[in-house]
Amino acid sequence: GENVEQHPSTLSVQEGDSAVIKCTYSDSASNYFPWYKQELGKRPQLIIDIRSNVGEKKDQRIAVTLNKTAKHFSLHITETQPEDSAVYFCAASIGAAGNKLTFGGGTRVLVKP
Amino acid sequence: GAGVSQSPSNKVTEKGKDVELRCDPISGHTALYWYRQSLGQGLEFLIYFQGNSAPDKSGLPSDRFSAERTGGSVSTLTIQRTQQEDSAVYLCASTSTGGPYEQYFGPGTRLTVT
């Protein structure tokens, strides 16, 4: 089955700096790659996703890049703010909506003011 | 509209007792997932229901764990003979197979086994 590795496990950045989280996946058939943000004590929520026919996607201060050849994808957060502090999870899925997601282990991001 | 709901929000039980956790998915969502999240850890997949298909039980950690989904809607996760290592937050999520792909998570049930 699919295996998703996520690095780093913790990331501390100064407010205003950029944060980058990287994930690798094992199954070349995976074609959907979402990122979820989980604030302390709250449920995970989707922040951005990318499909395998796209190499990069941006939404304001966040962007995701995908390299299908290397089987890795990354989350980039620019101009970090204290409210970006949370745990971020990457995931991979094969096939259409409703298919099982395999999550990475998570990255705890701390933005220092 | 209403999101995914779970009950109870907190459950404290004695070791060896059985517990039932409930998930109400978003109306019309045909796919439902259960995950376990231990303190400070990631999301561990447990089981996945998709429409009328046989569930994917590949993530259930032992035969003490089981789940049902009645009428294609509400799901119940049952843990028999609970152990202390079962203590965790159990999260339910649902998604629409008609798109978009986003999994909507419930607030979770925090289970504490004493």
mmCIF file of C-alpha atoms in Angstrom:
data_model
loop_
_atom_site.group_PDB
_atom_site.id
_atom_site.type_symbol
_atom_site.label_atom_id
_atom_site.label_comp_id
_atom_site.label_asym_id
_atom_site.label_seq_id
_atom_site.Cartn_x
_atom_site.Cartn_y
_atom_site.Cartn_z
ATOM 1 C CA GLY A 1 0.000 0.000 0.000
ATOM 2 C CA GLU A 2 0.867 3.681 -0.048
ATOM 3 C CA ASN A 3 3.428 5.077 2.382
ATOM 4 C CA VAL A 4 3.843 8.818 2.983
ATOM 5 C CA GLU A 5 6.894 10.239 4.755
ATOM 6 C CA GLN A 6 6.861 13.837 6.027
ATOM 7 C CA HIS A 7 9.763 16.059 7.104
ATOM 8 C CA PRO A 8 10.594 17.798 9.313
ATOM 9 C CA SER A 9 8.577 16.662 12.301
ATOM 10 C CA THR A 10 8.975 20.068 13.933
ATOM 11 C CA LEU A 11 9.762 23.449 12.412
ATOM 12 C CA SER A 12 10.362 26.727 14.202
ATOM 13 C CA VAL A 13 10.470 29.924 12.151
ATOM 14 C CA GLN A 14 10.587 33.631 12.865
ATOM 15 C CA GLU A 15 7.477 35.579 11.976
ATOM 16 C CA GLY A 16 7.755 36.827 8.410
ATOM 17 C CA ASP A 17 10.074 34.036 7.289
ATOM 18 C CA SER A 18 9.068 31.160 5.010
ATOM 19 C CA ALA A 19 8.323 27.599 6.049
ATOM 20 C CA VAL A 20 8.720 24.539 3.838
ATOM 21 C CA ILE A 21 7.427 21.051 4.593
ATOM 22 C CA LYS A 22 8.313 18.109 2.368
ATOM 23 C CA CYS A 23 6.563 14.802 1.754
ATOM 24 C CA THR A 24 7.448 11.742 -0.262
ATOM 25 C CA TYR A 25 5.095 8.976 -1.340
ATOM 26 C CA SER A 26 5.675 5.449 -2.528
ATOM 27 C CA ASP A 27 2.837 4.567 -4.917
ATOM 28 C CA SER A 28 3.266 6.104 -8.357
ATOM 29 C CA ALA A 29 -0.480 5.636 -8.933
ATOM 30 C CA SER A 30 -1.279 8.320 -6.338
ATOM 31 C CA ASN A 31 -2.774 11.349 -8.020
ATOM 32 C CA TYR A 32 -4.302 13.528 -5.319
ATOM 33 C CA PHE A 33 -2.256 15.304 -2.635
ATOM 34 C CA PRO A 34 -4.008 17.413 0.012
ATOM 35 C CA TRP A 35 -2.581 19.314 2.963
ATOM 36 C CA TYR A 36 -4.454 19.617 6.236
ATOM 37 C CA LYS A 37 -3.864 22.054 9.094
ATOM 38 C CA GLN A 38 -4.722 21.104 12.656
ATOM 39 C CA GLU A 39 -4.671 23.837 15.275
ATOM 40 C CA LEU A 40 -4.270 22.842 18.885
ATOM 41 C CA GLY A 41 -7.364 21.047 20.153
ATOM 42 C CA LYS A 42 -9.196 21.366 16.862
ATOM 43 C CA ARG A 43 -10.042 19.107 13.950
ATOM 44 C CA PRO A 44 -7.889 18.896 10.806
ATOM 45 C CA GLN A 45 -9.012 21.168 7.973
ATOM 46 C CA LEU A 46 -8.024 21.167 4.318
ATOM 47 C CA ILE A 47 -5.912 24.178 3.367
ATOM 48 C CA ILE A 48 -4.787 23.323 -0.151
ATOM 49 C CA ASP A 49 -4.621 20.348 -2.485
ATOM 50 C CA ILE A 50 -3.037 19.463 -5.796
ATOM 51 C CA ARG A 51 -3.748 16.861 -8.439
ATOM 52 C CA SER A 52 -1.172 15.056 -10.490
ATOM 53 C CA ASN A 53 -1.851 16.963 -13.689
ATOM 54 C CA VAL A 54 -0.624 20.172 -12.035
ATOM 55 C CA GLY A 55 2.929 20.995 -10.914
ATOM 56 C CA GLU A 56 2.196 23.929 -8.630
ATOM 57 C CA LYS A 57 -0.773 25.598 -7.004
ATOM 58 C CA LYS A 58 -0.939 28.815 -4.984
ATOM 59 C CA ASP A 59 -3.476 30.304 -2.637
ATOM 60 C CA GLN A 60 -2.380 33.608 -1.125
ATOM 61 C CA ARG A 61 0.547 32.835 1.198
ATOM 62 C CA ILE A 62 0.526 29.081 0.710
ATOM 63 C CA ALA A 63 1.663 27.054 -2.259
ATOM 64 C CA VAL A 64 2.150 23.391 -3.011
ATOM 65 C CA THR A 65 4.534 21.902 -5.562
ATOM 66 C CA LEU A 66 4.482 18.376 -6.934
ATOM 67 C CA ASN A 67 7.253 16.390 -8.594
ATOM 68 C CA LYS A 68 5.690 13.171 -9.872
ATOM 69 C CA THR A 69 8.958 11.820 -11.222
ATOM 70 C CA ALA A 70 10.604 12.048 -7.830
ATOM 71 C CA LYS A 71 7.369 11.255 -5.998
ATOM 72 C CA HIS A 72 7.540 14.190 -3.657
ATOM 73 C CA PHE A 73 5.470 17.253 -2.916
ATOM 74 C CA SER A 74 5.999 20.258 -0.699
ATOM 75 C CA LEU A 75 4.050 22.923 1.162
ATOM 76 C CA HIS A 76 5.418 26.446 1.169
ATOM 77 C CA ILE A 77 4.154 29.116 3.556
ATOM 78 C CA THR A 78 5.465 32.616 2.937
ATOM 79 C CA GLU A 79 5.413 35.609 5.281
ATOM 80 C CA THR A 80 4.543 33.380 8.208
ATOM 81 C CA GLN A 81 2.285 34.742 10.943
ATOM 82 C CA PRO A 82 1.653 33.491 14.488
ATOM 83 C CA GLU A 83 -1.710 32.065 13.385
ATOM 84 C CA ASP A 84 0.161 29.719 11.052
ATOM 85 C CA SER A 85 1.354 27.848 14.150
ATOM 86 C CA ALA A 86 -0.263 24.398 13.938
ATOM 87 C CA VAL A 87 0.384 20.817 12.905
ATOM 88 C CA TYR A 88 0.356 20.278 9.143
ATOM 89 C CA PHE A 89 -0.362 16.902 7.551
ATOM 90 C CA CYS A 90 0.284 15.913 3.969
ATOM 91 C CA ALA A 91 -1.601 13.033 2.380
ATOM 92 C CA ALA A 92 -1.806 11.029 -0.816
ATOM 93 C CA SER A 93 -4.646 9.212 -2.490
ATOM 94 C CA ILE A 94 -5.227 7.062 -5.524
ATOM 95 C CA GLY A 95 -8.193 7.599 -7.746
ATOM 96 C CA ALA A 96 -11.389 9.527 -7.464
ATOM 97 C CA ALA A 97 -13.069 11.377 -4.639
ATOM 98 C CA GLY A 98 -13.907 9.206 -1.682
ATOM 99 C CA ASN A 99 -10.787 7.107 -1.880
ATOM 100 C CA LYS A 100 -8.679 6.504 1.190
ATOM 101 C CA LEU A 101 -6.052 9.074 2.122
ATOM 102 C CA THR A 102 -2.701 7.998 3.505
ATOM 103 C CA PHE A 103 -1.378 10.705 5.829
ATOM 104 C CA GLY A 104 2.169 11.695 6.647
ATOM 105 C CA GLY A 105 3.249 11.858 10.258
ATOM 106 C CA GLY A 106 2.690 15.601 10.586
ATOM 107 C CA THR A 107 4.877 18.678 11.063
ATOM 108 C CA ARG A 108 4.483 20.891 14.104
ATOM 109 C CA VAL A 109 5.118 24.465 12.979
ATOM 110 C CA LEU A 110 5.830 27.170 15.509
ATOM 111 C CA VAL A 111 5.964 30.766 14.308
ATOM 112 C CA LYS A 112 7.812 32.948 16.795
ATOM 113 C CA PRO A 113 6.724 36.593 16.976
ATOM 114 C CA GLY B 1 -25.096 23.364 6.731
ATOM 115 C CA ALA B 2 -24.351 20.894 9.486
ATOM 116 C CA GLY B 3 -20.889 19.409 9.562
ATOM 117 C CA VAL B 4 -19.707 16.030 10.764
ATOM 118 C CA SER B 5 -20.724 15.389 14.354
ATOM 119 C CA GLN B 6 -19.399 12.856 16.819
ATOM 120 C CA SER B 7 -20.566 11.674 20.204
ATOM 121 C CA PRO B 8 -19.657 11.561 22.952
ATOM 122 C CA SER B 9 -17.050 14.312 22.913
ATOM 123 C CA ASN B 10 -15.285 12.709 25.863
ATOM 124 C CA LYS B 11 -15.446 9.173 27.214
ATOM 125 C CA VAL B 12 -13.705 7.821 30.271
ATOM 126 C CA THR B 13 -13.946 4.081 30.732
ATOM 127 C CA GLU B 14 -12.355 1.404 32.837
ATOM 128 C CA LYS B 15 -9.967 -1.083 31.319
ATOM 129 C CA GLY B 16 -11.842 -4.116 30.045
ATOM 130 C CA LYS B 17 -15.114 -2.317 29.317
ATOM 131 C CA ASP B 18 -16.623 -1.956 25.852
ATOM 132 C CA VAL B 19 -17.230 1.467 24.298
ATOM 133 C CA GLU B 20 -19.210 2.733 21.326
ATOM 134 C CA LEU B 21 -18.329 5.908 19.484
ATOM 135 C CA ARG B 22 -20.772 7.503 17.071
ATOM 136 C CA CYS B 23 -20.265 9.513 13.897
ATOM 137 C CA ASP B 24 -22.906 11.424 11.931
ATOM 138 C CA PRO B 25 -21.461 12.362 8.537
ATOM 139 C CA ILE B 26 -22.522 15.257 6.371
ATOM 140 C CA SER B 27 -25.820 14.423 4.701
ATOM 141 C CA GLY B 28 -25.279 12.920 1.285
ATOM 142 C CA HIS B 29 -21.632 12.025 1.822
ATOM 143 C CA THR B 30 -21.136 8.448 0.733
ATOM 144 C CA ALA B 31 -17.616 7.899 2.055
ATOM 145 C CA LEU B 32 -16.863 7.762 5.801
ATOM 146 C CA TYR B 33 -13.540 7.255 7.552
ATOM 147 C CA TRP B 34 -12.387 6.591 11.090
ATOM 148 C CA TYR B 35 -8.946 7.672 12.306
ATOM 149 C CA ARG B 36 -7.149 7.466 15.627
ATOM 150 C CA GLN B 37 -4.878 10.216 16.874
ATOM 151 C CA SER B 38 -2.777 9.603 19.951
ATOM 152 C CA LEU B 39 -1.503 12.626 21.872
ATOM 153 C CA GLY B 40 0.844 14.636 19.701
ATOM 154 C CA GLN B 41 0.836 12.002 16.979
ATOM 155 C CA GLY B 42 -0.396 11.693 13.410
ATOM 156 C CA LEU B 43 -3.615 10.392 11.926
ATOM 157 C CA GLU B 44 -3.807 6.618 12.012
ATOM 158 C CA PHE B 45 -6.300 5.207 9.502
ATOM 159 C CA LEU B 46 -8.684 2.643 11.002
ATOM 160 C CA ILE B 47 -11.543 1.869 8.601
ATOM 161 C CA TYR B 48 -13.225 3.280 5.504
ATOM 162 C CA PHE B 49 -16.799 2.905 4.224
ATOM 163 C CA GLN B 50 -17.655 3.728 0.607
ATOM 164 C CA GLY B 51 -21.302 3.486 -0.380
ATOM 165 C CA ASN B 52 -22.527 -0.103 -0.395
ATOM 166 C CA SER B 53 -19.073 -1.596 -0.908
ATOM 167 C CA ALA B 54 -17.435 -3.813 1.675
ATOM 168 C CA PRO B 55 -15.527 -1.600 4.135
ATOM 169 C CA ASP B 56 -11.753 -1.336 4.052
ATOM 170 C CA LYS B 57 -10.817 -2.616 7.516
ATOM 171 C CA SER B 58 -7.107 -2.763 6.883
ATOM 172 C CA GLY B 59 -6.260 -0.198 9.576
ATOM 173 C CA LEU B 60 -8.056 -1.801 12.506
ATOM 174 C CA PRO B 61 -5.316 -2.587 15.066
ATOM 175 C CA SER B 62 -6.923 -5.716 16.519
ATOM 176 C CA ASP B 63 -10.085 -7.781 16.473
ATOM 177 C CA ARG B 64 -11.300 -5.806 19.491
ATOM 178 C CA PHE B 65 -12.100 -3.004 17.060
ATOM 179 C CA SER B 66 -15.107 -3.078 14.744
ATOM 180 C CA ALA B 67 -17.302 -0.567 12.956
ATOM 181 C CA GLU B 68 -20.671 -0.458 11.303
ATOM 182 C CA ARG B 69 -22.386 1.991 9.046
ATOM 183 C CA THR B 70 -26.149 1.723 9.045
ATOM 184 C CA GLY B 71 -28.272 2.916 6.160
ATOM 185 C CA GLY B 72 -25.287 4.489 4.496
ATOM 186 C CA SER B 73 -25.219 7.253 7.071
ATOM 187 C CA VAL B 74 -24.429 6.998 10.800
ATOM 188 C CA SER B 75 -21.420 4.940 11.807
ATOM 189 C CA THR B 76 -20.494 3.359 15.129
ATOM 190 C CA LEU B 77 -16.964 2.364 16.117
ATOM 191 C CA THR B 78 -16.916 -0.267 18.844
ATOM 192 C CA ILE B 79 -13.912 -1.128 20.970
ATOM 193 C CA GLN B 80 -14.289 -4.228 23.078
ATOM 194 C CA ARG B 81 -12.331 -5.003 26.234
ATOM 195 C CA THR B 82 -10.627 -1.607 26.142
ATOM 196 C CA GLN B 83 -6.940 -1.335 27.008
ATOM 197 C CA GLN B 84 -4.987 1.697 28.203
ATOM 198 C CA GLU B 85 -3.212 1.921 24.847
ATOM 199 C CA ASP B 86 -6.627 2.563 23.236
ATOM 200 C CA SER B 87 -6.626 6.011 24.859
ATOM 201 C CA ALA B 88 -6.627 8.545 22.028
ATOM 202 C CA VAL B 89 -8.832 10.924 20.064
ATOM 203 C CA TYR B 90 -10.987 9.087 17.536
ATOM 204 C CA LEU B 91 -11.787 11.202 14.506
ATOM 205 C CA CYS B 92 -14.426 10.576 11.904
ATOM 206 C CA ALA B 93 -14.441 12.184 8.451
ATOM 207 C CA SER B 94 -16.740 12.104 5.462
ATOM 208 C CA THR B 95 -16.466 13.094 1.838
ATOM 209 C CA SER B 96 -18.630 13.309 -1.217
ATOM 210 C CA THR B 97 -17.747 11.008 -4.071
ATOM 211 C CA GLY B 98 -19.226 13.519 -6.459
ATOM 212 C CA GLY B 99 -16.437 15.927 -5.600
ATOM 213 C CA PRO B 100 -14.783 17.954 -4.234
ATOM 214 C CA TYR B 101 -12.337 15.582 -2.609
ATOM 215 C CA GLU B 102 -12.056 17.310 0.769
ATOM 216 C CA GLN B 103 -12.466 15.136 3.837
ATOM 217 C CA TYR B 104 -14.529 16.927 6.462
ATOM 218 C CA PHE B 105 -13.543 15.934 9.956
ATOM 219 C CA GLY B 106 -15.699 15.763 13.026
ATOM 220 C CA PRO B 107 -14.571 17.203 16.377
ATOM 221 C CA GLY B 108 -13.457 13.818 17.611
ATOM 222 C CA THR B 109 -14.125 11.694 20.676
ATOM 223 C CA ARG B 110 -11.438 11.771 23.337
ATOM 224 C CA LEU B 111 -11.276 8.287 24.857
ATOM 225 C CA THR B 112 -9.494 7.739 28.144
ATOM 226 C CA VAL B 113 -9.089 4.201 29.444
ATOM 227 C CA THR B 114 -8.201 4.069 33.135
#
